[in-house]
Amino acid sequence: MMKHLVSIDDLTEEDIENLFYRVEDIKNDLRYFSNFRYSMNSKILSNIFYESSTRTSSSFHTAMLKLGGEVLSINEINYSSVSKGEDLQDTIRTMGCYSDIIVLRSQNEGDAKSAAEVSEIPIINAGDGKGEHPTQTLLDLYTINENFGRIKDLTITFVGDIVNGRTVHSLSKALEKKCEINYCETYDIDNLPKSDVYYLTRVQKERGSTGSYQLTKEHVKEMPDNCIVMHPFPRNEEIPKWFDDDPRAKYFDQMKNGLYMRMSLLLSYK
Ligand code: ASP
């Protein structure tokens, strides 16, 4: 059955749980069995990226290859008909003639929705401007659950560009669906509340945001020993590299989980 993933709201709690279970199977499979190696055999994924990406595009690409599928990559607008003035919906309808799933990253909020309106194949939103980034949320939720065994009853502090950061938009929507939220706002980085999760994001300069901030040794000293620090990456100066070896740093785990979670998601389009 075709199901677009435009917003994290397109998934039920049960869908998300099923994706989590499948990640466990995938991890075991990659380690011991290789049963999924041909699962997407003869399926083609169009990886359309109108904004830069390292992790999302590469992990979707790798996920499809590890499942035995093929990938068409369009990530250089100059070499597609977009440079001749073609609009997004026409591009989507075109790629729908040649592939089975479209992963789309675009510059404007709402683009994934307008792609889904005309698409005959599933659209997976890989980030639409400052809108949403639902697959990042799936891997973020998975990483939180991996560390705490739950998503609920946790204190999560978002630090950074909350207005323009799409990963925060999707993650906070998902958390809101799963639990009752009490929240407070602060502009004082030196008074970070004691939390289970610190989710840092970069300042989205390409969307007009300005300023910068950085985690210091003093901030880190105040963080609980059993907390985790997450970041969707790319990072700029907000997390210095000396923190990378701290056991609370989980951003490299997030990247690995991104591959497993995207494999899990693609398998639901088998
Ligand atoms: N990679 C994430 C995104 O595409 C975070 C970021 O770019 O700051 O939204």
mmCIF file of C-alpha atoms and ligand atoms in Angstrom:
data_model
loop_
_atom_site.group_PDB
_atom_site.id
_atom_site.type_symbol
_atom_site.label_atom_id
_atom_site.label_comp_id
_atom_site.label_asym_id
_atom_site.label_seq_id
_atom_site.Cartn_x
_atom_site.Cartn_y
_atom_site.Cartn_z
ATOM 1 C CA MET A 1 0.000 0.000 0.000
ATOM 2 C CA MET A 2 1.314 3.429 -0.907
ATOM 3 C CA LYS A 3 1.926 5.756 1.994
ATOM 4 C CA HIS A 4 3.675 9.077 1.701
ATOM 5 C CA LEU A 5 5.851 10.175 4.587
ATOM 6 C CA VAL A 6 5.557 13.950 4.441
ATOM 7 C CA SER A 7 5.198 14.662 8.137
ATOM 8 C CA ILE A 8 5.974 12.589 11.207
ATOM 9 C CA ASP A 9 2.227 12.857 11.806
ATOM 10 C CA ASP A 10 1.720 10.473 8.881
ATOM 11 C CA LEU A 11 2.907 7.641 11.117
ATOM 12 C CA THR A 12 0.904 6.156 13.961
ATOM 13 C CA GLU A 13 2.498 5.107 17.212
ATOM 14 C CA GLU A 14 2.116 1.518 16.050
ATOM 15 C CA ASP A 15 3.890 2.269 12.744
ATOM 16 C CA ILE A 16 6.803 3.721 14.678
ATOM 17 C CA GLU A 17 6.970 0.737 17.035
ATOM 18 C CA ASN A 18 6.986 -1.635 14.085
ATOM 19 C CA LEU A 19 9.840 0.300 12.495
ATOM 20 C CA PHE A 20 11.770 0.017 15.773
ATOM 21 C CA TYR A 21 11.253 -3.769 15.925
ATOM 22 C CA ARG A 22 12.410 -4.124 12.357
ATOM 23 C CA VAL A 23 15.582 -2.180 13.131
ATOM 24 C CA GLU A 24 16.491 -4.875 15.654
ATOM 25 C CA ASP A 25 15.974 -7.537 12.970
ATOM 26 C CA ILE A 26 18.048 -5.529 10.517
ATOM 27 C CA LYS A 27 20.950 -5.128 12.921
ATOM 28 C CA ASN A 28 21.027 -8.883 13.532
ATOM 29 C CA ASP A 29 20.588 -9.578 9.876
ATOM 30 C CA LEU A 30 23.503 -7.354 8.896
ATOM 31 C CA ARG A 31 25.678 -9.037 11.521
ATOM 32 C CA TYR A 32 24.797 -12.684 10.968
ATOM 33 C CA PHE A 33 22.362 -13.621 8.221
ATOM 34 C CA SER A 34 21.967 -11.304 5.193
ATOM 35 C CA ASN A 35 18.368 -12.387 4.693
ATOM 36 C CA PHE A 36 17.337 -8.882 3.663
ATOM 37 C CA ARG A 37 20.006 -8.670 0.972
ATOM 38 C CA TYR A 38 17.550 -9.103 -1.910
ATOM 39 C CA SER A 39 14.407 -7.727 -0.308
ATOM 40 C CA MET A 40 14.148 -4.692 -2.585
ATOM 41 C CA ASN A 41 15.430 -6.492 -5.634
ATOM 42 C CA SER A 42 14.230 -4.754 -8.833
ATOM 43 C CA LYS A 43 12.974 -1.689 -6.918
ATOM 44 C CA ILE A 44 14.397 1.711 -7.804
ATOM 45 C CA LEU A 45 14.705 4.639 -5.429
ATOM 46 C CA SER A 46 14.973 8.206 -6.733
ATOM 47 C CA ASN A 47 17.097 10.208 -4.345
ATOM 48 C CA ILE A 48 16.254 13.823 -5.251
ATOM 49 C CA PHE A 49 18.197 16.398 -3.260
ATOM 50 C CA TYR A 50 17.694 20.094 -4.032
ATOM 51 C CA GLU A 51 19.541 21.059 -0.842
ATOM 52 C CA SER A 52 22.877 19.735 0.331
ATOM 53 C CA SER A 53 23.072 16.576 2.380
ATOM 54 C CA THR A 54 25.677 14.084 3.513
ATOM 55 C CA ARG A 55 24.010 11.745 6.013
ATOM 56 C CA THR A 56 20.432 11.608 4.755
ATOM 57 C CA SER A 57 21.259 11.091 1.090
ATOM 58 C CA SER A 58 24.101 8.632 1.722
ATOM 59 C CA SER A 59 22.194 6.607 4.275
ATOM 60 C CA PHE A 60 19.146 6.277 2.021
ATOM 61 C CA HIS A 61 21.440 5.328 -0.848
ATOM 62 C CA THR A 62 23.302 2.748 1.235
ATOM 63 C CA ALA A 63 20.063 1.440 2.732
ATOM 64 C CA MET A 64 18.630 0.767 -0.712
ATOM 65 C CA LEU A 65 21.821 -0.906 -1.925
ATOM 66 C CA LYS A 66 22.001 -3.120 1.159
ATOM 67 C CA LEU A 67 18.428 -4.249 0.447
ATOM 68 C CA GLY A 68 19.303 -5.160 -3.118
ATOM 69 C CA GLY A 69 17.598 -2.198 -4.802
ATOM 70 C CA GLU A 70 18.935 0.421 -7.193
ATOM 71 C CA VAL A 71 19.252 4.183 -6.781
ATOM 72 C CA LEU A 72 18.824 7.074 -9.208
ATOM 73 C CA SER A 73 20.465 10.165 -7.722
ATOM 74 C CA ILE A 74 19.534 13.694 -8.675
ATOM 75 C CA ASN A 75 21.484 16.049 -6.520
ATOM 76 C CA GLU A 76 22.892 18.531 -8.919
ATOM 77 C CA ILE A 77 20.047 20.733 -10.057
ATOM 78 C CA ASN A 78 22.231 22.177 -12.808
ATOM 79 C CA TYR A 79 22.151 18.838 -14.592
ATOM 80 C CA SER A 80 18.426 18.238 -14.282
ATOM 81 C CA SER A 81 15.588 19.999 -16.101
ATOM 82 C CA VAL A 82 15.001 22.147 -13.024
ATOM 83 C CA SER A 83 17.718 24.369 -14.493
ATOM 84 C CA LYS A 84 15.475 24.746 -17.570
ATOM 85 C CA GLY A 85 12.627 25.983 -15.410
ATOM 86 C CA GLU A 86 10.832 22.723 -14.723
ATOM 87 C CA ASP A 87 8.726 22.867 -11.579
ATOM 88 C CA LEU A 88 8.836 20.380 -8.725
ATOM 89 C CA GLN A 89 5.574 18.624 -9.517
ATOM 90 C CA ASP A 90 6.607 17.940 -13.111
ATOM 91 C CA THR A 91 9.936 16.563 -11.919
ATOM 92 C CA ILE A 92 8.134 14.318 -9.441
ATOM 93 C CA ARG A 93 5.722 12.986 -12.052
ATOM 94 C CA THR A 94 8.671 12.324 -14.348
ATOM 95 C CA MET A 95 10.671 10.423 -11.761
ATOM 96 C CA GLY A 96 7.547 8.484 -10.877
ATOM 97 C CA CYS A 97 7.707 6.983 -14.372
ATOM 98 C CA TYR A 98 11.177 5.591 -13.714
ATOM 99 C CA SER A 99 11.229 4.588 -10.078
ATOM 100 C CA ASP A 100 9.263 3.077 -7.202
ATOM 101 C CA ILE A 101 9.996 5.423 -4.293
ATOM 102 C CA ILE A 102 11.088 9.072 -4.160
ATOM 103 C CA VAL A 103 13.189 10.527 -1.368
ATOM 104 C CA LEU A 104 12.957 14.295 -1.647
ATOM 105 C CA ARG A 105 14.883 17.116 -0.020
ATOM 106 C CA SER A 106 13.860 20.574 -1.074
ATOM 107 C CA GLN A 107 14.252 24.209 -0.122
ATOM 108 C CA ASN A 108 10.709 25.222 0.692
ATOM 109 C CA GLU A 109 8.400 24.220 3.466
ATOM 110 C CA GLY A 110 5.428 22.448 1.893
ATOM 111 C CA ASP A 111 7.348 21.060 -1.110
ATOM 112 C CA ALA A 112 7.028 17.451 0.030
ATOM 113 C CA LYS A 113 3.273 17.904 0.422
ATOM 114 C CA SER A 114 2.922 19.375 -3.040
ATOM 115 C CA ALA A 115 5.069 16.536 -4.451
ATOM 116 C CA ALA A 116 2.831 13.980 -2.728
ATOM 117 C CA GLU A 117 -0.255 15.597 -4.250
ATOM 118 C CA VAL A 118 0.776 14.579 -7.761
ATOM 119 C CA SER A 119 2.934 11.535 -7.121
ATOM 120 C CA GLU A 120 1.850 8.054 -8.079
ATOM 121 C CA ILE A 121 4.669 6.554 -6.023
ATOM 122 C CA PRO A 122 5.501 7.099 -2.323
ATOM 123 C CA ILE A 123 7.234 10.339 -1.392
ATOM 124 C CA ILE A 124 9.534 10.326 1.618
ATOM 125 C CA ASN A 125 10.247 13.815 2.887
ATOM 126 C CA ALA A 126 13.990 14.120 3.550
ATOM 127 C CA GLY A 127 13.634 17.744 4.689
ATOM 128 C CA ASP A 128 11.472 20.502 3.181
ATOM 129 C CA GLY A 129 13.033 23.866 3.955
ATOM 130 C CA LYS A 130 12.366 24.743 7.563
ATOM 131 C CA GLY A 131 9.349 22.412 7.594
ATOM 132 C CA GLU A 132 9.975 18.853 8.725
ATOM 133 C CA HIS A 133 12.465 16.010 8.588
ATOM 134 C CA PRO A 134 10.499 12.923 9.634
ATOM 135 C CA THR A 135 13.142 10.269 8.972
ATOM 136 C CA GLN A 136 15.609 12.157 11.176
ATOM 137 C CA THR A 137 12.947 12.001 13.867
ATOM 138 C CA LEU A 138 12.637 8.250 13.500
ATOM 139 C CA LEU A 139 16.339 7.768 14.070
ATOM 140 C CA ASP A 140 16.319 10.306 16.898
ATOM 141 C CA LEU A 141 13.457 8.538 18.662
ATOM 142 C CA TYR A 142 15.218 5.233 18.159
ATOM 143 C CA THR A 143 18.426 6.626 19.673
ATOM 144 C CA ILE A 144 16.558 8.001 22.691
ATOM 145 C CA ASN A 145 14.797 4.679 23.192
ATOM 146 C CA GLU A 146 18.081 2.796 22.784
ATOM 147 C CA ASN A 147 19.559 4.761 25.668
ATOM 148 C CA PHE A 148 16.626 5.015 28.061
ATOM 149 C CA GLY A 149 14.372 2.127 27.058
ATOM 150 C CA ARG A 150 11.563 4.652 26.643
ATOM 151 C CA ILE A 151 10.532 7.863 24.953
ATOM 152 C CA LYS A 152 8.158 9.069 27.653
ATOM 153 C CA ASP A 153 8.886 10.626 31.044
ATOM 154 C CA LEU A 154 12.099 12.265 29.966
ATOM 155 C CA THR A 155 13.300 15.845 30.087
ATOM 156 C CA ILE A 156 14.535 16.934 26.698
ATOM 157 C CA THR A 157 16.243 20.247 26.117
ATOM 158 C CA PHE A 158 16.468 21.583 22.587
ATOM 159 C CA VAL A 159 19.347 23.986 22.154
ATOM 160 C CA GLY A 160 19.942 26.081 19.052
ATOM 161 C CA ASP A 161 17.847 27.263 16.144
ATOM 162 C CA ILE A 162 14.393 26.135 17.145
ATOM 163 C CA VAL A 163 12.566 28.404 14.701
ATOM 164 C CA ASN A 164 14.312 27.261 11.530
ATOM 165 C CA GLY A 165 15.497 23.774 12.506
ATOM 166 C CA ARG A 166 13.253 21.218 10.846
ATOM 167 C CA THR A 167 14.636 18.306 12.887
ATOM 168 C CA VAL A 168 13.372 19.987 16.050
ATOM 169 C CA HIS A 169 9.982 20.610 14.458
ATOM 170 C CA SER A 170 9.443 16.961 13.605
ATOM 171 C CA LEU A 171 10.904 15.588 16.829
ATOM 172 C CA SER A 172 8.843 17.864 19.044
ATOM 173 C CA LYS A 173 5.694 16.937 17.088
ATOM 174 C CA ALA A 174 6.436 13.248 17.624
ATOM 175 C CA LEU A 175 7.087 13.698 21.340
ATOM 176 C CA GLU A 176 3.926 15.705 21.712
ATOM 177 C CA LYS A 177 1.942 12.845 20.202
ATOM 178 C CA LYS A 178 3.470 10.307 22.559
ATOM 179 C CA CYS A 179 3.259 12.149 25.837
ATOM 180 C CA GLU A 180 1.882 15.119 27.639
ATOM 181 C CA ILE A 181 4.451 17.881 27.437
ATOM 182 C CA ASN A 182 5.343 20.551 29.924
ATOM 183 C CA TYR A 183 7.759 23.002 28.466
ATOM 184 C CA CYS A 184 9.649 26.137 29.282
ATOM 185 C CA GLU A 185 11.866 28.408 27.196
ATOM 186 C CA THR A 186 15.141 30.077 28.054
ATOM 187 C CA TYR A 187 17.558 32.273 26.179
ATOM 188 C CA ASP A 188 20.345 31.645 28.661
ATOM 189 C CA ILE A 189 22.729 28.917 27.543
ATOM 190 C CA ASP A 190 24.540 29.194 30.874
ATOM 191 C CA ASN A 191 21.452 27.988 32.707
ATOM 192 C CA LEU A 192 20.641 24.767 30.903
ATOM 193 C CA PRO A 193 18.023 22.806 32.821
ATOM 194 C CA LYS A 194 19.014 19.366 34.130
ATOM 195 C CA SER A 195 17.870 17.003 31.407
ATOM 196 C CA ASP A 196 18.001 13.449 30.154
ATOM 197 C CA VAL A 197 18.535 14.538 26.566
ATOM 198 C CA TYR A 198 20.253 17.641 25.213
ATOM 199 C CA TYR A 199 19.397 17.966 21.543
ATOM 200 C CA LEU A 200 21.666 20.557 19.965
ATOM 201 C CA THR A 201 21.237 22.027 16.514
ATOM 202 C CA ARG A 202 23.253 24.400 14.389
ATOM 203 C CA VAL A 203 22.190 27.916 13.501
ATOM 204 C CA GLN A 204 20.480 27.659 10.090
ATOM 205 C CA LYS A 205 22.369 30.436 8.321
ATOM 206 C CA GLU A 206 20.955 29.455 4.933
ATOM 207 C CA ARG A 207 17.507 30.303 6.298
ATOM 208 C CA GLY A 208 18.538 33.730 7.516
ATOM 209 C CA SER A 209 19.350 32.889 11.152
ATOM 210 C CA THR A 210 22.335 34.581 12.749
ATOM 211 C CA GLY A 211 24.451 34.158 15.867
ATOM 212 C CA SER A 212 26.276 31.216 17.362
ATOM 213 C CA TYR A 213 26.763 29.352 20.620
ATOM 214 C CA GLN A 214 29.109 26.745 21.988
ATOM 215 C CA LEU A 215 29.020 24.070 24.622
ATOM 216 C CA THR A 216 31.774 24.740 27.178
ATOM 217 C CA LYS A 217 33.491 22.545 29.761
ATOM 218 C CA GLU A 218 31.428 24.395 32.395
ATOM 219 C CA HIS A 219 28.141 23.476 30.687
ATOM 220 C CA VAL A 220 29.235 19.876 30.359
ATOM 221 C CA LYS A 221 30.183 19.715 34.041
ATOM 222 C CA GLU A 222 26.633 20.688 34.939
ATOM 223 C CA MET A 223 25.064 17.976 32.764
ATOM 224 C CA PRO A 224 23.968 14.774 34.535
ATOM 225 C CA ASP A 225 26.257 11.738 34.139
ATOM 226 C CA ASN A 226 23.499 9.642 32.604
ATOM 227 C CA CYS A 227 22.238 12.206 30.107
ATOM 228 C CA ILE A 228 22.815 11.989 26.371
ATOM 229 C CA VAL A 229 23.840 14.719 23.946
ATOM 230 C CA MET A 230 22.394 14.498 20.456
ATOM 231 C CA HIS A 231 22.869 16.540 17.297
ATOM 232 C CA PRO A 232 21.463 15.849 13.817
ATOM 233 C CA PHE A 233 24.674 17.178 12.210
ATOM 234 C CA PRO A 234 26.280 18.896 10.436
ATOM 235 C CA ARG A 235 27.699 20.681 13.440
ATOM 236 C CA ASN A 236 29.398 24.037 13.274
ATOM 237 C CA GLU A 237 30.947 25.349 16.467
ATOM 238 C CA GLU A 238 28.195 24.290 18.882
ATOM 239 C CA ILE A 239 29.837 21.025 20.005
ATOM 240 C CA PRO A 240 33.625 21.152 20.206
ATOM 241 C CA LYS A 241 35.460 17.996 19.154
ATOM 242 C CA TRP A 242 36.929 17.435 22.632
ATOM 243 C CA PHE A 243 33.430 16.296 23.657
ATOM 244 C CA ASP A 244 33.306 13.500 21.067
ATOM 245 C CA ASP A 245 34.930 10.919 23.348
ATOM 246 C CA ASP A 246 32.566 11.639 26.201
ATOM 247 C CA PRO A 247 30.245 8.620 26.645
ATOM 248 C CA ARG A 248 27.293 11.016 26.681
ATOM 249 C CA ALA A 249 27.964 12.075 23.065
ATOM 250 C CA LYS A 250 25.519 10.091 20.895
ATOM 251 C CA TYR A 251 25.652 11.871 17.542
ATOM 252 C CA PHE A 252 27.747 9.215 15.855
ATOM 253 C CA ASP A 253 25.277 6.584 17.083
ATOM 254 C CA GLN A 254 22.484 8.652 15.528
ATOM 255 C CA MET A 255 24.256 8.425 12.166
ATOM 256 C CA LYS A 256 24.530 4.639 12.377
ATOM 257 C CA ASN A 257 20.934 4.341 13.467
ATOM 258 C CA GLY A 258 19.991 6.452 10.454
ATOM 259 C CA LEU A 259 21.083 3.658 8.143
ATOM 260 C CA TYR A 260 19.199 0.952 10.058
ATOM 261 C CA MET A 261 16.093 3.077 10.424
ATOM 262 C CA ARG A 262 16.036 3.991 6.730
ATOM 263 C CA MET A 263 16.458 0.318 5.812
ATOM 264 C CA SER A 264 13.552 -0.435 8.105
ATOM 265 C CA LEU A 265 11.437 2.264 6.478
ATOM 266 C CA LEU A 266 12.272 1.190 2.923
ATOM 267 C CA LEU A 267 11.256 -2.363 3.768
ATOM 268 C CA SER A 268 7.759 -1.137 4.441
ATOM 269 C CA TYR A 269 7.531 -0.276 0.713
ATOM 270 C CA LYS A 270 8.522 -3.777 -0.361
HETATM 271 N N1 ASP B 1 20.909 17.613 8.640
HETATM 272 C C1 ASP B 1 19.794 18.232 9.314
HETATM 273 C C2 ASP B 1 18.781 18.742 8.315
HETATM 274 O O1 ASP B 1 18.899 18.467 7.140
HETATM 275 C C3 ASP B 1 20.221 19.282 10.282
HETATM 276 C C4 ASP B 1 20.841 20.526 9.712
HETATM 277 O O2 ASP B 1 21.040 20.639 8.514
HETATM 278 O O3 ASP B 1 21.148 21.405 10.529
HETATM 279 O O4 ASP B 1 17.850 19.396 8.720
#
